[in-house]
Coordinates of N, CA and C in Angstrom, one line a residue:
Chain A
X28 N 148.1 246.1 7.4 CA 149.0 247.3 7.3 C 150.1 247.0 6.3
X29 N 150.3 248.0 5.5 CA 151.3 247.8 4.4 C 152.7 247.9 5.0
X30 N 153.6 247.2 4.3 CA 155.1 247.2 4.7 C 155.7 248.5 4.3
X31 N 156.4 249.2 5.2 CA 157.0 250.5 4.9 C 158.5 250.5 5.1
X32 N 159.2 251.6 4.8 CA 160.6 251.7 5.0 C 161.0 251.4 6.5
X33 N 160.2 251.9 7.4 CA 160.5 251.7 8.8 C 160.5 250.2 9.1
X34 N 159.7 249.4 8.5 CA 159.7 247.9 8.7 C 161.0 247.3 8.2
X35 N 161.5 247.7 7.1 CA 162.7 247.2 6.5 C 163.9 247.6 7.5
X36 N 163.9 248.8 8.0 CA 165.0 249.3 8.8 C 165.0 248.5 10.1
X37 N 163.8 248.3 10.7 CA 163.6 247.5 11.9 C 164.2 246.1 11.8
X38 N 164.0 245.5 10.6 CA 164.5 244.1 10.4 C 166.0 244.1 10.3
X39 N 166.6 245.2 9.6 CA 168.0 245.2 9.5 C 168.7 245.4 10.9
X40 N 168.0 246.2 11.7 CA 168.4 246.4 13.1 C 168.4 245.1 13.9
X41 N 167.3 244.4 13.8 CA 167.1 243.2 14.6 C 167.9 242.0 14.1
X42 N 167.8 241.7 12.8 CA 168.4 240.5 12.2 C 169.9 240.7 11.9
X43 N 170.3 241.9 11.5 CA 171.7 242.0 11.1 C 172.6 242.8 12.1
X44 N 171.9 243.4 13.0 CA 172.7 244.2 14.0 C 173.2 245.5 13.5
X45 N 172.7 246.0 12.4 CA 173.0 247.4 12.1 C 172.4 248.3 13.1
X46 N 173.1 249.4 13.4 CA 172.4 250.3 14.4 C 171.3 251.1 13.7
X47 N 170.5 251.7 14.5 CA 169.2 252.3 13.9 C 169.6 253.3 12.7
X48 N 170.6 254.1 12.9 CA 171.0 255.1 11.9 C 171.4 254.4 10.6
X49 N 172.3 253.4 10.8 CA 172.8 252.6 9.6 C 171.6 251.9 8.9
X50 N 170.7 251.4 9.7 CA 169.6 250.6 9.1 C 168.7 251.6 8.3
X51 N 168.4 252.7 8.8 CA 167.6 253.7 8.1 C 168.3 254.2 6.9
X52 N 169.6 254.5 7.0 CA 170.3 255.0 5.8 C 170.3 253.9 4.7
X53 N 170.6 252.7 5.1 CA 170.6 251.6 4.1 C 169.3 251.5 3.3
X54 N 168.2 251.6 4.0 CA 166.9 251.4 3.3 C 166.7 252.6 2.4
X55 N 167.0 253.8 2.8 CA 166.9 255.0 2.0 C 167.8 254.9 0.7
X56 N 169.1 254.5 1.0 CA 170.0 254.4 -0.1 C 169.6 253.3 -1.1
X57 N 169.1 252.2 -0.6 CA 168.6 251.1 -1.4 C 167.6 251.5 -2.5
X58 N 166.6 252.2 -2.0 CA 165.6 252.7 -3.0 C 166.1 253.8 -3.8
X59 N 166.9 254.7 -3.2 CA 167.4 255.8 -4.0 C 168.3 255.3 -5.1
X60 N 169.1 254.3 -4.9 CA 170.0 253.8 -5.9 C 169.3 253.2 -7.1
X61 N 168.2 252.5 -6.8 CA 167.4 252.0 -7.9 C 166.7 253.1 -8.7
X62 N 166.2 254.1 -8.0 CA 165.6 255.3 -8.6 C 166.6 256.0 -9.5
X63 N 167.9 256.2 -9.0 CA 168.8 257.0 -9.8 C 169.3 256.2 -11.0
X64 N 169.4 254.9 -10.8 CA 169.8 254.0 -11.9 C 168.7 254.1 -13.1
X65 N 167.5 254.0 -12.7 CA 166.4 254.1 -13.7 C 166.3 255.5 -14.3
X66 N 166.6 256.5 -13.5 CA 166.6 257.9 -14.0 C 167.7 258.1 -15.1
X67 N 168.8 257.3 -14.9 CA 169.9 257.4 -16.0 C 169.6 256.4 -17.1
X68 N 168.4 255.9 -17.2 CA 168.1 255.0 -18.3 C 168.5 253.6 -18.1
X69 N 169.1 253.3 -16.9 CA 169.6 251.9 -16.7 C 168.5 251.0 -16.0
X70 N 168.1 250.0 -16.7 CA 167.1 249.1 -16.1 C 167.8 248.3 -14.9
X71 N 167.0 247.8 -14.0 CA 167.5 247.2 -12.8 C 166.9 245.8 -12.6
X72 N 167.9 244.8 -12.6 CA 167.4 243.4 -12.5 C 167.9 242.8 -11.2
X73 N 166.9 242.5 -10.4 CA 167.2 241.9 -9.0 C 166.8 240.4 -9.1
X74 N 167.8 239.6 -9.2 CA 167.6 238.2 -9.5 C 166.8 237.6 -8.3
X75 N 165.8 236.8 -8.6 CA 165.0 236.2 -7.5 C 163.8 237.0 -7.2
X76 N 163.8 238.3 -7.6 CA 162.7 239.2 -7.3 C 162.0 239.7 -8.6
X77 N 162.7 240.4 -9.4 CA 162.1 240.9 -10.6 C 163.0 242.0 -11.3
X78 N 162.4 242.5 -12.4 CA 163.2 243.5 -13.2 C 162.4 244.8 -13.3
X79 N 163.0 245.9 -13.0 CA 162.4 247.2 -13.3 C 162.9 247.7 -14.7
X80 N 161.9 247.8 -15.6 CA 162.2 248.1 -16.9 C 161.7 249.5 -17.3
X81 N 162.3 250.0 -18.4 CA 161.9 251.3 -18.9 C 161.3 251.2 -20.3
X82 N 160.4 252.0 -20.5 CA 159.7 252.0 -21.9 C 159.5 253.4 -22.3
X83 N 159.9 253.7 -23.6 CA 159.5 255.0 -24.2 C 158.2 254.8 -24.9
X84 N 157.2 255.6 -24.5 CA 155.9 255.6 -25.1 C 155.8 256.8 -26.0
X85 N 155.2 256.6 -27.2 CA 155.0 257.7 -28.1 C 153.7 258.4 -27.7
X86 N 153.5 259.6 -28.2 CA 152.2 260.3 -27.8 C 151.0 259.6 -28.5
X87 N 149.9 259.7 -27.9 CA 148.7 259.1 -28.4 C 147.5 260.0 -28.0
X88 N 146.4 259.8 -28.7 CA 145.2 260.6 -28.3 C 144.6 260.0 -27.0
X89 N 144.2 260.9 -26.1 CA 143.5 260.4 -24.9 C 142.2 261.2 -24.7
X90 N 141.6 260.9 -23.6 CA 140.4 261.6 -23.3 C 140.3 261.9 -21.8
X91 N 139.8 263.0 -21.4 CA 139.5 263.3 -20.0 C 138.3 262.5 -19.7
X92 N 138.4 261.5 -18.8 CA 137.3 260.6 -18.5 C 136.1 261.3 -17.9
X93 N 136.3 262.4 -17.3 CA 135.2 263.2 -16.7 C 134.4 263.9 -17.8
X94 N 135.1 264.6 -18.6 CA 134.3 265.5 -19.6 C 134.2 264.8 -20.9
X95 N 135.0 263.8 -21.2 CA 134.9 263.2 -22.6 C 135.7 264.0 -23.6
X96 N 136.3 265.1 -23.2 CA 137.1 265.9 -24.0 C 138.4 265.2 -24.5
X97 N 138.7 265.4 -25.8 CA 139.9 264.8 -26.3 C 141.1 265.6 -26.0
X98 N 142.1 265.0 -25.4 CA 143.4 265.7 -25.1 C 144.6 264.7 -25.4
X99 N 145.6 265.3 -26.1 CA 146.7 264.4 -26.4 C 147.5 263.9 -25.2
X100 N 147.9 262.7 -25.1 CA 148.8 262.2 -24.1 C 150.2 262.3 -24.7
X101 N 151.1 263.1 -24.0 CA 152.4 263.3 -24.5 C 153.3 262.1 -24.5
X102 N 154.4 262.1 -25.3 CA 155.4 261.0 -25.3 C 156.0 261.0 -23.9
X103 N 156.3 259.9 -23.4 CA 156.9 259.8 -22.1 C 157.7 258.5 -21.9
X104 N 158.5 258.5 -20.8 CA 159.2 257.3 -20.4 C 158.6 256.8 -19.1
X105 N 158.3 255.5 -19.1 CA 157.6 254.9 -17.9 C 158.4 253.7 -17.4
X106 N 158.2 253.4 -16.1 CA 158.8 252.3 -15.4 C 157.8 251.2 -15.4
X107 N 158.2 250.0 -15.7 CA 157.3 248.8 -15.5 C 158.1 247.8 -14.7
X108 N 157.4 246.9 -14.0 CA 158.0 245.9 -13.2 C 157.6 244.5 -13.7
X109 N 158.5 243.6 -14.0 CA 158.2 242.3 -14.4 C 158.7 241.4 -13.3
X110 N 157.8 240.6 -12.6 CA 158.3 239.8 -11.5 C 159.0 238.6 -12.1
X111 N 160.0 238.1 -11.3 CA 160.8 237.0 -11.7 C 160.1 235.7 -11.4
X112 N 160.6 234.6 -12.0 CA 159.9 233.3 -11.8 C 159.8 232.9 -10.3
X113 N 160.8 233.2 -9.5 CA 160.8 232.8 -8.1 C 159.7 233.5 -7.3
X114 N 159.6 234.8 -7.6 CA 158.6 235.6 -6.9 C 157.2 235.2 -7.3
X115 N 157.0 235.0 -8.7 CA 155.7 234.6 -9.2 C 155.3 233.3 -8.5
X116 N 156.2 232.3 -8.4 CA 155.9 231.0 -7.8 C 155.5 231.2 -6.4
X117 N 156.2 232.0 -5.7 CA 155.8 232.2 -4.2 C 154.5 232.9 -4.1
X118 N 154.2 233.8 -4.9 CA 152.9 234.5 -4.8 C 151.7 233.6 -5.2
X119 N 152.0 232.7 -6.2 CA 150.9 231.8 -6.6 C 150.6 230.8 -5.5
X120 N 151.7 230.5 -4.7 CA 151.5 229.6 -3.6 C 150.5 230.2 -2.6
X121 N 150.5 231.5 -2.5 CA 149.6 232.1 -1.6 C 148.1 231.9 -2.1
X122 N 147.9 232.1 -3.4 CA 146.6 231.9 -4.0 C 146.1 230.5 -3.6
X123 N 147.0 229.5 -3.6 CA 146.6 228.1 -3.3 C 146.2 227.9 -1.9
X124 N 146.8 228.8 -1.0 CA 146.6 228.7 0.4 C 145.2 229.2 0.9
X125 N 144.5 229.9 -0.1 CA 143.2 230.5 0.3 C 142.1 229.5 0.5
Chain B
X6 N 171.6 247.5 -14.4 CA 172.1 247.2 -13.1 C 171.6 245.9 -12.5
X7 N 172.5 245.1 -12.0 CA 172.1 243.8 -11.4 C 172.2 243.9 -9.9
X8 N 171.8 242.9 -9.2 CA 171.8 242.9 -7.7 C 173.2 243.1 -7.2
X9 N 174.2 242.4 -7.8 CA 175.6 242.6 -7.3 C 176.1 244.0 -7.6
X10 N 175.7 244.6 -8.7 CA 176.1 246.0 -8.9 C 175.5 246.9 -7.9
X11 N 174.2 246.6 -7.6 CA 173.5 247.4 -6.6 C 174.2 247.3 -5.2
X12 N 174.6 246.1 -4.9 CA 175.4 245.9 -3.6 C 176.7 246.7 -3.6
X13 N 177.4 246.6 -4.8 CA 178.7 247.4 -4.8 C 178.5 248.9 -4.7
X14 N 177.4 249.4 -5.4 CA 177.1 250.8 -5.3 C 176.8 251.2 -3.9
X15 N 176.0 250.4 -3.2 CA 175.6 250.7 -1.8 C 176.8 250.7 -0.9
X16 N 177.7 249.7 -1.2 CA 178.9 249.6 -0.3 C 179.8 250.8 -0.5
X17 N 180.0 251.3 -1.7 CA 180.8 252.5 -2.0 C 180.2 253.7 -1.2
X18 N 178.9 253.8 -1.0 CA 178.3 254.9 -0.4 C 178.3 254.8 1.2
X19 N 178.6 253.6 1.6 CA 178.7 253.3 3.1 C 180.0 252.7 3.5
X20 N 181.1 253.4 3.3 CA 182.4 252.8 3.5 C 182.7 252.2 4.9
X21 N 181.9 252.7 5.8 CA 182.0 252.2 7.2 C 181.5 250.8 7.4
X22 N 180.7 250.3 6.4 CA 180.2 248.9 6.5 C 181.0 247.9 5.7
X23 N 181.1 246.7 6.1 CA 181.8 245.7 5.4 C 180.9 245.3 4.2
X24 N 181.6 244.9 3.1 CA 180.8 244.5 1.9 C 179.8 243.4 2.2
X25 N 180.3 242.5 3.0 CA 179.4 241.3 3.4 C 178.1 241.8 4.1
X26 N 178.3 242.8 4.9 CA 177.1 243.3 5.6 C 176.1 244.0 4.7
X27 N 176.7 244.7 3.7 CA 175.8 245.4 2.7 C 175.1 244.3 1.9
X28 N 175.8 243.2 1.5 CA 175.2 242.1 0.8 C 174.1 241.5 1.6
X29 N 174.3 241.2 2.8 CA 173.3 240.7 3.7 C 172.1 241.6 3.8
X30 N 172.3 242.9 3.9 CA 171.2 243.9 4.1 C 170.4 243.9 2.8
X31 N 171.0 243.9 1.7 CA 170.2 243.9 0.4 C 169.4 242.6 0.3
X32 N 170.0 241.5 0.6 CA 169.2 240.2 0.6 C 168.1 240.2 1.6
X33 N 168.3 240.8 2.7 CA 167.3 240.9 3.8 C 166.1 241.8 3.3
X34 N 166.4 242.9 2.7 CA 165.3 243.8 2.2 C 164.5 243.1 1.1
X35 N 165.2 242.4 0.1 CA 164.5 241.7 -1.0 C 163.7 240.6 -0.4
X36 N 164.3 239.8 0.5 CA 163.5 238.7 1.1 C 162.3 239.2 1.8
X37 N 162.4 240.3 2.5 CA 161.2 240.8 3.2 C 160.1 241.3 2.2
X38 N 160.5 241.9 1.1 CA 159.6 242.2 0.1 C 158.9 241.0 -0.5
X39 N 159.6 240.0 -0.8 CA 159.0 238.7 -1.3 C 158.1 238.1 -0.4
X40 N 158.5 238.0 0.9 CA 157.7 237.4 2.0 C 156.4 238.2 2.1
X41 N 156.5 239.5 2.1 CA 155.3 240.4 2.3 C 154.3 240.1 1.2
X42 N 154.8 240.1 -0.1 CA 153.9 239.9 -1.2 C 153.3 238.5 -1.2
X43 N 154.1 237.5 -0.8 CA 153.6 236.1 -0.8 C 152.5 236.0 0.2
X44 N 152.3 236.9 1.2 CA 151.2 236.8 2.1 C 150.2 237.9 1.8
X45 N 150.3 238.5 0.7 CA 149.3 239.5 0.2 C 149.3 240.7 1.1
X46 N 150.5 241.1 1.6 CA 150.7 242.3 2.3 C 151.3 243.3 1.4
X47 N 150.6 244.5 1.2 CA 151.1 245.5 0.3 C 152.4 246.1 0.8
X48 N 153.2 246.7 -0.1 CA 154.4 247.4 0.3 C 154.3 248.8 -0.2
X49 N 154.5 249.8 0.6 CA 154.4 251.2 0.2 C 155.7 251.9 0.5
X50 N 156.4 252.4 -0.5 CA 157.6 253.1 -0.3 C 157.4 254.5 -0.9
X51 N 157.2 255.5 -0.1 CA 157.0 256.9 -0.6 C 158.0 257.3 -1.6
X52 N 157.6 257.8 -2.7 CA 158.5 258.3 -3.7 C 159.1 257.3 -4.7
X53 N 159.0 256.0 -4.2 CA 159.4 254.9 -5.1 C 158.2 254.2 -5.8
X54 N 157.3 253.8 -4.9 CA 156.1 253.1 -5.5 C 155.5 252.1 -4.5
X55 N 154.5 251.4 -5.0 CA 153.9 250.4 -4.1 C 153.8 249.1 -4.9
X56 N 153.9 248.0 -4.1 CA 153.7 246.7 -4.7 C 152.4 246.1 -4.0
X57 N 151.7 245.4 -4.9 CA 150.5 244.7 -4.3 C 150.2 243.5 -5.2
X58 N 149.2 242.7 -4.8 CA 148.9 241.6 -5.7 C 147.6 241.9 -6.5
X59 N 147.6 241.5 -7.7 CA 146.4 241.6 -8.6 C 145.9 240.2 -8.8
X60 N 144.6 240.0 -8.7 CA 144.0 238.7 -8.9 C 143.8 238.5 -10.4
X61 N 144.0 237.3 -10.9 CA 143.7 236.8 -12.2 C 142.6 235.8 -12.1
X62 N 141.5 236.0 -12.7 CA 140.4 235.1 -12.5 C 140.7 233.7 -13.1
X63 N 140.0 232.7 -12.6 CA 140.1 231.4 -13.1 C 139.6 231.4 -14.6
X64 N 140.3 230.6 -15.5 CA 139.9 230.6 -16.9 C 140.2 229.3 -17.5
X65 N 139.6 229.0 -18.7 CA 140.0 227.8 -19.4 C 141.2 228.2 -20.3
X66 N 142.2 227.3 -20.2 CA 143.4 227.6 -21.0 C 143.6 226.4 -21.9
X67 N 144.6 226.4 -22.7 CA 144.9 225.3 -23.6 C 146.4 224.9 -23.5
X68 N 146.6 223.7 -23.5 CA 148.0 223.2 -23.6 C 148.4 223.5 -25.0
X69 N 149.4 224.4 -25.2 CA 149.7 224.8 -26.6 C 150.3 223.6 -27.4
X70 N 150.8 222.6 -26.8 CA 151.4 221.5 -27.5 C 150.3 220.5 -28.0
X71 N 149.4 220.2 -27.1 CA 148.4 219.2 -27.5 C 147.0 219.8 -27.9
X72 N 146.8 221.1 -27.6 CA 145.5 221.7 -27.9 C 144.4 221.4 -26.9
X73 N 144.8 220.5 -25.9 CA 143.8 220.1 -24.9 C 143.4 221.2 -24.0
X74 N 142.2 221.3 -23.6 CA 141.7 222.3 -22.7 C 142.1 222.0 -21.3
X75 N 142.5 223.0 -20.5 CA 142.8 222.8 -19.1 C 142.2 223.9 -18.3
X76 N 141.7 223.6 -17.1 CA 141.1 224.6 -16.2 C 142.2 225.3 -15.5
X77 N 142.3 226.6 -15.6 CA 143.4 227.3 -14.8 C 142.7 228.0 -13.6
X78 N 143.1 227.7 -12.4 CA 142.5 228.3 -11.2 C 142.8 229.8 -11.1
X79 N 142.0 230.5 -10.3 CA 142.2 231.9 -10.0 C 143.6 232.0 -9.4
X80 N 144.4 233.0 -9.8 CA 145.7 233.2 -9.2 C 146.0 234.6 -8.9
X81 N 147.1 234.9 -8.2 CA 147.6 236.3 -7.9 C 148.9 236.5 -8.6
X82 N 149.0 237.8 -9.1 CA 150.3 238.1 -9.7 C 150.8 239.4 -9.0
X83 N 152.1 239.6 -8.9 CA 152.6 240.8 -8.3 C 152.4 242.0 -9.2
X84 N 152.1 243.2 -8.6 CA 151.9 244.4 -9.4 C 152.7 245.5 -8.8
X85 N 153.4 246.3 -9.6 CA 154.1 247.5 -9.1 C 153.6 248.8 -9.7
X86 N 153.3 249.7 -8.9 CA 152.8 251.1 -9.3 C 153.9 252.1 -8.9
X87 N 154.6 252.6 -9.9 CA 155.7 253.6 -9.6 C 155.1 254.8 -8.9
X88 N 155.8 255.3 -7.9 CA 155.4 256.5 -7.2 C 155.7 257.8 -8.0
X89 N 155.1 258.9 -7.6 CA 155.2 260.1 -8.4 C 156.7 260.6 -8.6
X90 N 157.5 260.5 -7.5 CA 158.9 261.0 -7.7 C 159.6 260.2 -8.7
X91 N 159.5 258.8 -8.7 CA 160.1 258.0 -9.6 C 159.6 258.2 -11.0
X92 N 158.3 258.3 -11.2 CA 157.7 258.6 -12.5 C 158.3 259.9 -13.1
X93 N 158.3 260.9 -12.3 CA 158.8 262.3 -12.7 C 160.2 262.2 -13.1
X94 N 161.1 261.7 -12.2 CA 162.5 261.7 -12.5 C 162.9 260.9 -13.7
X95 N 162.2 259.7 -13.9 CA 162.5 258.9 -15.1 C 162.0 259.6 -16.4
X96 N 160.9 260.3 -16.3 CA 160.4 261.0 -17.5 C 161.2 262.2 -17.8
X97 N 161.6 263.0 -16.8 CA 162.3 264.2 -17.1 C 163.7 264.0 -17.7
X98 N 164.3 262.8 -17.4 CA 165.6 262.6 -17.9 C 165.6 261.8 -19.2
X99 N 164.5 261.6 -19.8 CA 164.5 260.6 -20.9 C 165.2 261.2 -22.2
X100 N 165.3 262.5 -22.3 CA 166.0 263.1 -23.5 C 167.5 262.9 -23.3
X101 N 168.0 262.8 -22.1 CA 169.4 262.8 -21.8 C 170.0 261.4 -21.9
X102 N 169.2 260.4 -21.6 CA 169.7 259.0 -21.5 C 169.0 258.0 -22.3
X103 N 169.7 257.1 -23.1 CA 169.1 256.0 -23.8 C 168.8 254.9 -22.7
X104 N 167.9 254.0 -23.1 CA 167.6 252.9 -22.2 C 168.6 251.8 -22.4
X105 N 169.3 251.4 -21.3 CA 170.2 250.3 -21.4 C 169.9 249.3 -20.3
X106 N 170.4 248.1 -20.6 CA 170.1 247.0 -19.6 C 171.0 247.0 -18.4

């Protein structure tokens, strides 16, 4: 089962003693704050975890994979995530545990 | 935006909570995400995106200093796929805002 917002809220309730309402709001606001920062062009760096970066892509020719038809891919801004050293190391430790 | 700026922004929006509690909450959420990924459990946040692990196959690499071949084992790397709402909001505002750190 994937981890969801409800799991984060439950942990804030159990470990930190926030009430259910506060815990739910905190989780909502946490992700909303990161989204609105990125929306304003501001990249977000969470030390120990990773960095949400923004990239402006220019338009390029693309194809409809089903029909093979050529269609242009328009210029756009995208979000990418680069994991930090600490997270990378922890995740690699999992691979070793298999 | 950095982690401490995120904490400050969240504290401003929740004036009934002590700054210390907001700080603990942010650290708790981040630690839970790291723990989840370290045990290969996916994270799914509607509207924000999902995190999962992608496997990198074992391969032969080289020590760039000595040129010596080294066997690199299969490993996992974290992967983030932005959700539709995040993708749309970021793309729709790109004309209005420059990218800043």
